[in-house]
Each structure stands twice: as structure tokens, then as C-alpha cells.
PDB file of C-alpha atoms in Angstrom:
ATOM      1  CA  UNK F  14       0.000   0.000   0.000  1.00  0.00           C
ATOM      2  CA  UNK F  15       2.861   2.366   0.828  1.00  0.00           C
ATOM      3  CA  UNK F  16       4.455   1.814  -2.582  1.00  0.00           C
ATOM      4  CA  UNK F  17       1.135   2.273  -4.406  1.00  0.00           C
ATOM      5  CA  UNK F  18       0.608   5.544  -2.525  1.00  0.00           C
ATOM      6  CA  UNK F  19       4.139   6.652  -3.454  1.00  0.00           C
ATOM      7  CA  UNK F  20       3.480   6.115  -7.161  1.00  0.00           C
ATOM      8  CA  UNK F  21       0.082   7.802  -6.978  1.00  0.00           C
ATOM      9  CA  UNK F  22       1.787  10.973  -5.712  1.00  0.00           C
ATOM     10  CA  UNK F  23       4.327  11.164  -8.545  1.00  0.00           C
ATOM     11  CA  UNK F  24       3.994  14.218 -10.737  1.00  0.00           C
ATOM     12  CA  UNK F  25       2.988  13.565 -14.308  1.00  0.00           C
ATOM     13  CA  UNK F  26       5.178  14.565 -17.219  1.00  0.00           C
ATOM     14  CA  UNK F  27       4.833  18.167 -18.409  1.00  0.00           C
ATOM     15  CA  UNK F  28       1.998  18.889 -20.853  1.00  0.00           C
ATOM     16  CA  UNK F  29       2.683  18.087 -24.474  1.00  0.00           C
ATOM     17  CA  UNK F  30       3.611  20.828 -26.870  1.00  0.00           C
ATOM     18  CA  UNK F  31       1.331  21.229 -29.846  1.00  0.00           C
ATOM     19  CA  UNK F  32       3.784  22.465 -32.474  1.00  0.00           C
ATOM     20  CA  UNK F  33       3.840  20.404 -35.675  1.00  0.00           C
ATOM     21  CA  UNK F  34       7.397  20.217 -37.041  1.00  0.00           C
ATOM     22  CA  UNK F  35       7.948  20.788 -40.756  1.00  0.00           C
ATOM     23  CA  UNK F  36       7.539  17.767 -43.064  1.00  0.00           C
ATOM     24  CA  UNK F  37      10.640  15.594 -43.082  1.00  0.00           C
ATOM     25  CA  UNK F  38      11.965  16.968 -39.779  1.00  0.00           C
ATOM     26  CA  UNK F  39      14.543  16.250 -38.461  1.00  0.00           C
ATOM     27  CA  UNK F  40      16.571  16.811 -41.578  1.00  0.00           C
ATOM     28  CA  UNK F  41      20.157  16.234 -40.443  1.00  0.00           C
ATOM     29  CA  UNK F  42      20.357  16.031 -36.638  1.00  0.00           C
ATOM     30  CA  UNK F  43      22.022  19.328 -35.712  1.00  0.00           C
ATOM     31  CA  UNK F  44      21.816  19.897 -31.929  1.00  0.00           C
ATOM     32  CA  UNK F  45      21.993  23.391 -30.436  1.00  0.00           C
ATOM     33  CA  UNK F  46      21.884  23.795 -26.658  1.00  0.00           C
ATOM     34  CA  UNK F  47      21.379  27.448 -25.755  1.00  0.00           C
ATOM     35  CA  UNK F  48      22.075  28.544 -22.160  1.00  0.00           C
ATOM     36  CA  UNK F  49      20.290  25.536 -20.691  1.00  0.00           C
ATOM     37  CA  UNK F  50      19.811  25.131 -16.951  1.00  0.00           C
ATOM     38  CA  UNK F  51      18.186  22.081 -15.368  1.00  0.00           C
ATOM     39  CA  UNK F  52      17.141  21.241 -11.819  1.00  0.00           C
ATOM     40  CA  UNK F  53      15.417  18.070 -10.653  1.00  0.00           C
ATOM     41  CA  UNK F  54      13.173  19.778  -8.089  1.00  0.00           C
ATOM     42  CA  UNK F  55      11.781  23.278  -7.824  1.00  0.00           C
ATOM     43  CA  UNK F  56      13.957  24.409  -4.906  1.00  0.00           C
ATOM     44  CA  UNK F  57      17.014  22.227  -5.548  1.00  0.00           C
ATOM     45  CA  UNK F  58      20.219  23.720  -6.985  1.00  0.00           C
ATOM     46  CA  UNK F  59      20.639  23.398 -10.769  1.00  0.00           C
ATOM     47  CA  UNK F  60      22.633  20.420 -12.031  1.00  0.00           C
ATOM     48  CA  UNK F  61      23.229  22.126 -15.381  1.00  0.00           C
ATOM     49  CA  UNK F  62      23.983  25.850 -15.370  1.00  0.00           C
ATOM     50  CA  UNK F  63      23.923  27.963 -18.516  1.00  0.00           C
ATOM     51  CA  UNK F  64      25.146  25.149 -20.752  1.00  0.00           C
ATOM     52  CA  UNK F  65      25.800  26.208 -24.354  1.00  0.00           C
ATOM     53  CA  UNK F  66      26.846  23.647 -26.945  1.00  0.00           C
ATOM     54  CA  UNK F  67      26.527  23.073 -30.693  1.00  0.00           C
ATOM     55  CA  UNK F  68      26.855  19.614 -32.223  1.00  0.00           C
ATOM     56  CA  UNK F  69      27.163  19.389 -35.986  1.00  0.00           C
ATOM     57  CA  UNK F  70      24.781  17.132 -37.920  1.00  0.00           C
ATOM     58  CA  UNK F  71      25.938  13.527 -38.353  1.00  0.00           C
ATOM     59  CA  UNK F  72      28.981  14.152 -36.159  1.00  0.00           C
ATOM     60  CA  UNK F  73      30.242  11.769 -33.483  1.00  0.00           C
ATOM     61  CA  UNK F  74      30.718  13.619 -30.175  1.00  0.00           C
ATOM     62  CA  UNK F  75      31.972  12.283 -26.843  1.00  0.00           C
ATOM     63  CA  UNK F  76      31.021  13.876 -23.523  1.00  0.00           C
ATOM     64  CA  UNK F  77      33.733  13.138 -20.968  1.00  0.00           C
ATOM     65  CA  UNK F  78      33.749  13.914 -17.275  1.00  0.00           C
ATOM     66  CA  UNK F  79      33.774  12.455 -13.809  1.00  0.00           C
ATOM     67  CA  UNK F  80      30.732  10.928 -12.135  1.00  0.00           C
ATOM     68  CA  UNK F  81      28.133  13.573 -11.283  1.00  0.00           C
ATOM     69  CA  UNK F  82      29.287  16.219 -13.769  1.00  0.00           C
ATOM     70  CA  UNK F  83      25.959  16.207 -15.639  1.00  0.00           C
ATOM     71  CA  UNK F  84      26.401  13.868 -18.626  1.00  0.00           C
ATOM     72  CA  UNK F  85      23.295  11.778 -17.919  1.00  0.00           C
ATOM     73  CA  UNK F  86      21.381  14.919 -16.892  1.00  0.00           C
ATOM     74  CA  UNK F  87      22.026  16.382 -20.331  1.00  0.00           C
ATOM     75  CA  UNK F  88      20.752  13.172 -21.927  1.00  0.00           C
ATOM     76  CA  UNK F  89      17.646  13.396 -19.740  1.00  0.00           C
ATOM     77  CA  UNK F  90      17.056  16.936 -20.988  1.00  0.00           C
ATOM     78  CA  UNK F  91      17.542  15.877 -24.622  1.00  0.00           C
ATOM     79  CA  UNK F  92      14.869  13.181 -24.154  1.00  0.00           C
ATOM     80  CA  UNK F  93      12.651  15.568 -22.178  1.00  0.00           C
ATOM     81  CA  UNK F  94      12.691  13.267 -19.180  1.00  0.00           C
ATOM     82  CA  UNK F  95      13.212  16.501 -17.230  1.00  0.00           C
ATOM     83  CA  UNK F  96      12.027  19.951 -18.304  1.00  0.00           C
ATOM     84  CA  UNK F  97      14.718  22.617 -18.526  1.00  0.00           C
ATOM     85  CA  UNK F  98      14.219  25.614 -16.238  1.00  0.00           C
ATOM     86  CA  UNK F  99      15.996  28.017 -18.601  1.00  0.00           C
ATOM     87  CA  UNK F 100      17.259  28.051 -22.180  1.00  0.00           C
ATOM     88  CA  UNK F 101      16.380  25.976 -25.212  1.00  0.00           C
ATOM     89  CA  UNK F 102      17.374  22.689 -26.845  1.00  0.00           C
ATOM     90  CA  UNK F 103      16.898  22.710 -30.608  1.00  0.00           C
ATOM     91  CA  UNK F 104      17.237  19.930 -33.149  1.00  0.00           C
ATOM     92  CA  UNK F 105      17.466  21.230 -36.695  1.00  0.00           C
ATOM     93  CA  UNK F 106      16.112  24.560 -35.501  1.00  0.00           C
ATOM     94  CA  UNK F 107      13.025  23.207 -33.668  1.00  0.00           C
ATOM     95  CA  UNK F 108      12.685  23.721 -29.902  1.00  0.00           C
ATOM     96  CA  UNK F 109      12.058  20.317 -28.284  1.00  0.00           C
ATOM     97  CA  UNK F 110       9.872  21.913 -25.590  1.00  0.00           C
ATOM     98  CA  UNK F 111       7.343  22.904 -28.270  1.00  0.00           C
ATOM     99  CA  UNK F 112       6.811  19.349 -29.523  1.00  0.00           C
ATOM    100  CA  UNK F 113       4.626  16.482 -28.301  1.00  0.00           C
ATOM    101  CA  UNK F 114       6.634  13.996 -26.227  1.00  0.00           C
ATOM    102  CA  UNK F 115       5.878  11.124 -28.623  1.00  0.00           C
ATOM    103  CA  UNK F 116       7.536  13.098 -31.428  1.00  0.00           C
ATOM    104  CA  UNK F 117      10.635  13.910 -29.357  1.00  0.00           C
ATOM    105  CA  UNK F 118      11.138  10.317 -28.263  1.00  0.00           C
ATOM    106  CA  UNK F 119      10.671   8.975 -31.756  1.00  0.00           C
ATOM    107  CA  UNK F 120      13.462  11.243 -32.968  1.00  0.00           C
ATOM    108  CA  UNK F 121      15.938  10.943 -30.067  1.00  0.00           C
ATOM    109  CA  UNK F 122      17.019   7.309 -29.615  1.00  0.00           C
ATOM    110  CA  UNK F 123      18.869   6.187 -26.479  1.00  0.00           C
ATOM    111  CA  UNK F 124      21.170   3.213 -25.906  1.00  0.00           C
ATOM    112  CA  UNK F 125      21.978   2.671 -22.231  1.00  0.00           C
ATOM    113  CA  UNK F 126      24.558   0.489 -20.493  1.00  0.00           C
ATOM    114  CA  UNK F 127      21.812  -1.924 -19.312  1.00  0.00           C
ATOM    115  CA  UNK F 128      19.935  -3.229 -22.344  1.00  0.00           C
ATOM    116  CA  UNK F 129      16.661  -5.100 -21.903  1.00  0.00           C
ATOM    117  CA  UNK F 130      15.212  -7.504 -24.442  1.00  0.00           C
ATOM    118  CA  UNK F 131      11.462  -7.841 -24.010  1.00  0.00           C
ATOM    119  CA  UNK F 132       9.474 -11.053 -24.126  1.00  0.00           C
ATOM    120  CA  UNK F 133       8.517 -11.888 -27.707  1.00  0.00           C
ATOM    121  CA  UNK F 134      10.512 -12.601 -30.840  1.00  0.00           C
ATOM    122  CA  UNK F 135      13.841 -11.163 -31.897  1.00  0.00           C
ATOM    123  CA  UNK F 136      12.064  -9.363 -34.742  1.00  0.00           C
ATOM    124  CA  UNK F 137       9.678  -7.619 -32.337  1.00  0.00           C
ATOM    125  CA  UNK F 138      12.703  -6.448 -30.319  1.00  0.00           C
ATOM    126  CA  UNK F 139      14.565  -5.193 -33.371  1.00  0.00           C
ATOM    127  CA  UNK F 140      11.787  -3.456 -35.295  1.00  0.00           C
ATOM    128  CA  UNK F 141       9.737  -1.225 -33.020  1.00  0.00           C
ATOM    129  CA  UNK F 142       7.124   0.508 -35.128  1.00  0.00           C
ATOM    130  CA  UNK F 143       5.579   3.850 -34.255  1.00  0.00           C
ATOM    131  CA  UNK F 144       2.266   2.688 -35.723  1.00  0.00           C
ATOM    132  CA  UNK F 145       0.541  -0.710 -35.320  1.00  0.00           C
ATOM    133  CA  UNK F 146       0.999  -3.278 -38.030  1.00  0.00           C
ATOM    134  CA  UNK F 147       4.077  -4.804 -39.632  1.00  0.00           C
ATOM    135  CA  UNK F 148       5.669  -3.577 -42.820  1.00  0.00           C
ATOM    136  CA  UNK F 149       6.665  -6.026 -45.510  1.00  0.00           C
ATOM    137  CA  UNK F 150      10.299  -4.928 -45.379  1.00  0.00           C
ATOM    138  CA  UNK F 151      10.740  -5.434 -41.611  1.00  0.00           C
ATOM    139  CA  UNK F 152      12.703  -8.661 -42.138  1.00  0.00           C
ATOM    140  CA  UNK F 153      15.044  -7.040 -44.648  1.00  0.00           C
ATOM    141  CA  UNK F 154      15.704  -4.060 -42.347  1.00  0.00           C
ATOM    142  CA  UNK F 155      16.366  -6.362 -39.386  1.00  0.00           C
ATOM    143  CA  UNK F 156      18.774  -8.623 -41.303  1.00  0.00           C
ATOM    144  CA  UNK F 157      20.658  -5.625 -42.723  1.00  0.00           C
ATOM    145  CA  UNK F 158      21.054  -4.159 -39.213  1.00  0.00           C
ATOM    146  CA  UNK F 159      22.227  -7.483 -37.783  1.00  0.00           C
ATOM    147  CA  UNK F 160      24.773  -7.839 -40.584  1.00  0.00           C
ATOM    148  CA  UNK F 161      26.231  -4.404 -39.799  1.00  0.00           C
ATOM    149  CA  UNK F 162      26.755  -5.222 -36.111  1.00  0.00           C
ATOM    150  CA  UNK F 163      28.034  -8.742 -36.798  1.00  0.00           C
ATOM    151  CA  UNK F 164      25.096 -10.709 -35.332  1.00  0.00           C
ATOM    152  CA  UNK F 165      23.508 -12.100 -38.490  1.00  0.00           C
ATOM    153  CA  UNK F 166      25.253 -15.486 -38.217  1.00  0.00           C
ATOM    154  CA  UNK F 167      24.304 -15.767 -34.534  1.00  0.00           C
ATOM    155  CA  UNK F 168      20.624 -15.114 -35.262  1.00  0.00           C
ATOM    156  CA  UNK F 169      20.611 -17.369 -38.344  1.00  0.00           C
ATOM    157  CA  UNK F 170      21.842 -20.250 -36.157  1.00  0.00           C
ATOM    158  CA  UNK F 171      18.820 -19.971 -33.851  1.00  0.00           C
ATOM    159  CA  UNK F 172      15.757 -22.166 -34.504  1.00  0.00           C
ATOM    160  CA  UNK F 173      13.301 -19.783 -36.124  1.00  0.00           C
ATOM    161  CA  UNK F 174      15.854 -17.087 -36.899  1.00  0.00           C
ATOM    162  CA  UNK F 175      14.191 -13.699 -36.458  1.00  0.00           C
ATOM    163  CA  UNK F 176      11.101 -15.463 -35.104  1.00  0.00           C
ATOM    164  CA  UNK F 177      13.075 -17.137 -32.317  1.00  0.00           C
ATOM    165  CA  UNK F 178      11.589 -16.402 -28.880  1.00  0.00           C
ATOM    166  CA  UNK F 179      13.621 -14.243 -26.511  1.00  0.00           C
ATOM    167  CA  UNK F 180      14.414 -15.898 -23.187  1.00  0.00           C
ATOM    168  CA  UNK F 181      16.429 -14.688 -20.220  1.00  0.00           C
ATOM    169  CA  UNK F 182      20.072 -15.752 -20.419  1.00  0.00           C
ATOM    170  CA  UNK F 183      20.049 -16.449 -24.163  1.00  0.00           C
ATOM    171  CA  UNK F 184      22.407 -13.582 -24.982  1.00  0.00           C
ATOM    172  CA  UNK F 185      25.503 -12.118 -23.372  1.00  0.00           C
ATOM    173  CA  UNK F 186      25.844  -8.481 -22.269  1.00  0.00           C
ATOM    174  CA  UNK F 187      27.835  -7.670 -25.404  1.00  0.00           C
ATOM    175  CA  UNK F 188      25.261  -9.288 -27.685  1.00  0.00           C
ATOM    176  CA  UNK F 189      22.442  -7.332 -26.036  1.00  0.00           C
ATOM    177  CA  UNK F 190      24.362  -4.104 -26.596  1.00  0.00           C
ATOM    178  CA  UNK F 191      24.790  -5.005 -30.257  1.00  0.00           C
ATOM    179  CA  UNK F 192      21.072  -5.832 -30.483  1.00  0.00           C
ATOM    180  CA  UNK F 193      20.317  -2.344 -29.117  1.00  0.00           C
ATOM    181  CA  UNK F 194      22.470  -0.771 -31.835  1.00  0.00           C
ATOM    182  CA  UNK F 195      20.853  -3.018 -34.450  1.00  0.00           C
ATOM    183  CA  UNK F 196      17.448  -1.760 -33.262  1.00  0.00           C
ATOM    184  CA  UNK F 197      18.572   1.815 -33.905  1.00  0.00           C
ATOM    185  CA  UNK F 198      20.026   0.827 -37.284  1.00  0.00           C
ATOM    186  CA  UNK F 199      16.778  -0.891 -38.287  1.00  0.00           C
ATOM    187  CA  UNK F 200      15.020   2.438 -37.733  1.00  0.00           C
ATOM    188  CA  UNK F 201      17.764   4.440 -39.447  1.00  0.00           C
ATOM    189  CA  UNK F 202      15.252   6.118 -41.765  1.00  0.00           C
ATOM    190  CA  UNK F 203      13.743   7.920 -38.757  1.00  0.00           C
ATOM    191  CA  UNK F 204      16.759   8.092 -36.397  1.00  0.00           C
ATOM    192  CA  UNK F 205      18.689  11.355 -36.618  1.00  0.00           C
ATOM    193  CA  UNK F 206      19.996  11.642 -33.041  1.00  0.00           C
ATOM    194  CA  UNK F 207      21.454   8.691 -31.129  1.00  0.00           C
ATOM    195  CA  UNK F 208      22.455   9.060 -27.458  1.00  0.00           C
ATOM    196  CA  UNK F 209      24.738   6.376 -26.007  1.00  0.00           C
ATOM    197  CA  UNK F 210      25.129   6.364 -22.227  1.00  0.00           C
ATOM    198  CA  UNK F 211      28.287   4.266 -21.684  1.00  0.00           C
ATOM    199  CA  UNK F 212      27.052   1.448 -23.956  1.00  0.00           C
ATOM    200  CA  UNK F 213      30.285  -0.561 -23.626  1.00  0.00           C
ATOM    201  CA  UNK F 214      30.680  -0.475 -19.845  1.00  0.00           C
ATOM    202  CA  UNK F 215      29.547  -4.106 -19.436  1.00  0.00           C
ATOM    203  CA  UNK F 216      31.176  -5.773 -22.457  1.00  0.00           C
ATOM    204  CA  UNK F 217      34.515  -7.360 -23.278  1.00  0.00           C
ATOM    205  CA  UNK F 218      37.151  -5.821 -25.558  1.00  0.00           C
ATOM    206  CA  UNK F 219      35.996  -7.660 -28.691  1.00  0.00           C
ATOM    207  CA  UNK F 220      32.374  -6.549 -28.260  1.00  0.00           C
ATOM    208  CA  UNK F 221      33.583  -3.041 -27.338  1.00  0.00           C
ATOM    209  CA  UNK F 222      35.387  -2.742 -30.667  1.00  0.00           C
ATOM    210  CA  UNK F 223      32.334  -3.948 -32.616  1.00  0.00           C
ATOM    211  CA  UNK F 224      30.005  -1.551 -30.778  1.00  0.00           C
ATOM    212  CA  UNK F 225      32.286   1.436 -31.459  1.00  0.00           C
ATOM    213  CA  UNK F 226      32.731   0.447 -35.094  1.00  0.00           C
ATOM    214  CA  UNK F 227      28.953   0.275 -35.575  1.00  0.00           C
ATOM    215  CA  UNK F 228      28.419   3.635 -33.837  1.00  0.00           C
ATOM    216  CA  UNK F 229      31.114   5.451 -35.806  1.00  0.00           C
ATOM    217  CA  UNK F 230      29.601   4.257 -39.085  1.00  0.00           C
ATOM    218  CA  UNK F 231      26.044   5.186 -38.054  1.00  0.00           C
ATOM    219  CA  UNK F 232      24.556   7.818 -40.398  1.00  0.00           C
ATOM    220  CA  UNK F 233      23.205  10.048 -37.641  1.00  0.00           C
ATOM    221  CA  UNK F 234      24.363  12.446 -34.954  1.00  0.00           C
ATOM    222  CA  UNK F 235      25.849  10.254 -32.219  1.00  0.00           C
ATOM    223  CA  UNK F 236      26.580  11.590 -28.718  1.00  0.00           C
TER     224      UNK F 236
END
């Protein structure tokens, strides 16, 4: 009962914006962060203070710093997990705060250090569609993504291939990270910004090299 009461008191996410971005947006994935400040609670001190940063479209940018310096907080702001208390974050000239959340989170894709594969088939984990229904080219997109991250032979060896059921313990940490990148690659036509929060922290050196190779060749803005 205590836990249910705790969840019932959580604040909802901020209201959706109602701005409709131009057709084809985002075009290239340019990120402009203009004097952004962010605090987690109304009266708490800001964790980001007047941050200004420009990231060129389709560039590969690394944010480096010690624990607690604000790297994950910036990612949270880019995904609109937390509203900024000052400044603007723009992707290809459009302020993220003006957009509906579903639009922002379809455009900004995140790969974390702890990847979860959901119950279902490998195909349903690789191709996550914004609208219900499966497209005829889902299989082709999934196989092409798996080939680029070096997992096509592993999936082909499974009974059922892409239709193989996902079970706990079937895949190593490194393979799950590569599956997460393959998921982003399978949606490459709509992915323009890819955020990677230490995606190789739980993998061995061989998987680390494959993850970085896939990210550096990704045709999107990677942070």
C-alpha cells in the first residue's frame, strides 16, 4: 500500500507541446543547446547551469567527465525526461519543448549500459514501429542491421531465426548491446539523433570494438 501511494503521488510529465514540425523533420540532426539550466526539483540547486553547446549534424561527439558532472542529466534533458528551467534545446532549428513527447522520443534514440530484451521474438525487439501493423520490409531491415553489427550469423543459427523467442540468459551483455544498436540501425530512416550512455561499460574488448565500429559508421548524430 505504501508503494502504491508513493506512485500515486508522482507528478505527471509536463503537458505536451502542440507544435507540428515541418515535413521531413529532423533533416540532419544538428543539436543546439542554448544557455540551458536544469534542476530536478523546484527548490534544488541546478545540475546544469547555462550550458551552451553546438553539435554538428551527423557528427560523433563524446562527452567526458567524472561521475556527477551532468552527462546523464544532459541526456535526460535531450529526451525531455526533465524539463529545462531556462534556455532551449533545438534539433534542426526546432525547440524540443514545443513538440509532443511522442515526437521527441521517436526522434531521439537512447542506448543505455543496461539493455533489456522484451518477451517476444527477436524481430519484435529489433523493429519497433511507431504505428501498429508490420511492414513487408521489416525482415530485410532487421537482417541488414544485424549484418552491420556482426550478429547475423548468430541469429541465423537460432531455430526460427528472427522469429526465435527471446528468453532470459540467451544472450551475453555484449550481444544485447549489439542488439540495441541493431534496433537503432533498423530504424535508421527515422533516427537522426542517437544518445549512447556508456554502452560498452559491461562488455569485453571484442564486443567493445564492434560496438564502437557500428556507432562510428552510423549515419546520424551520435553523442
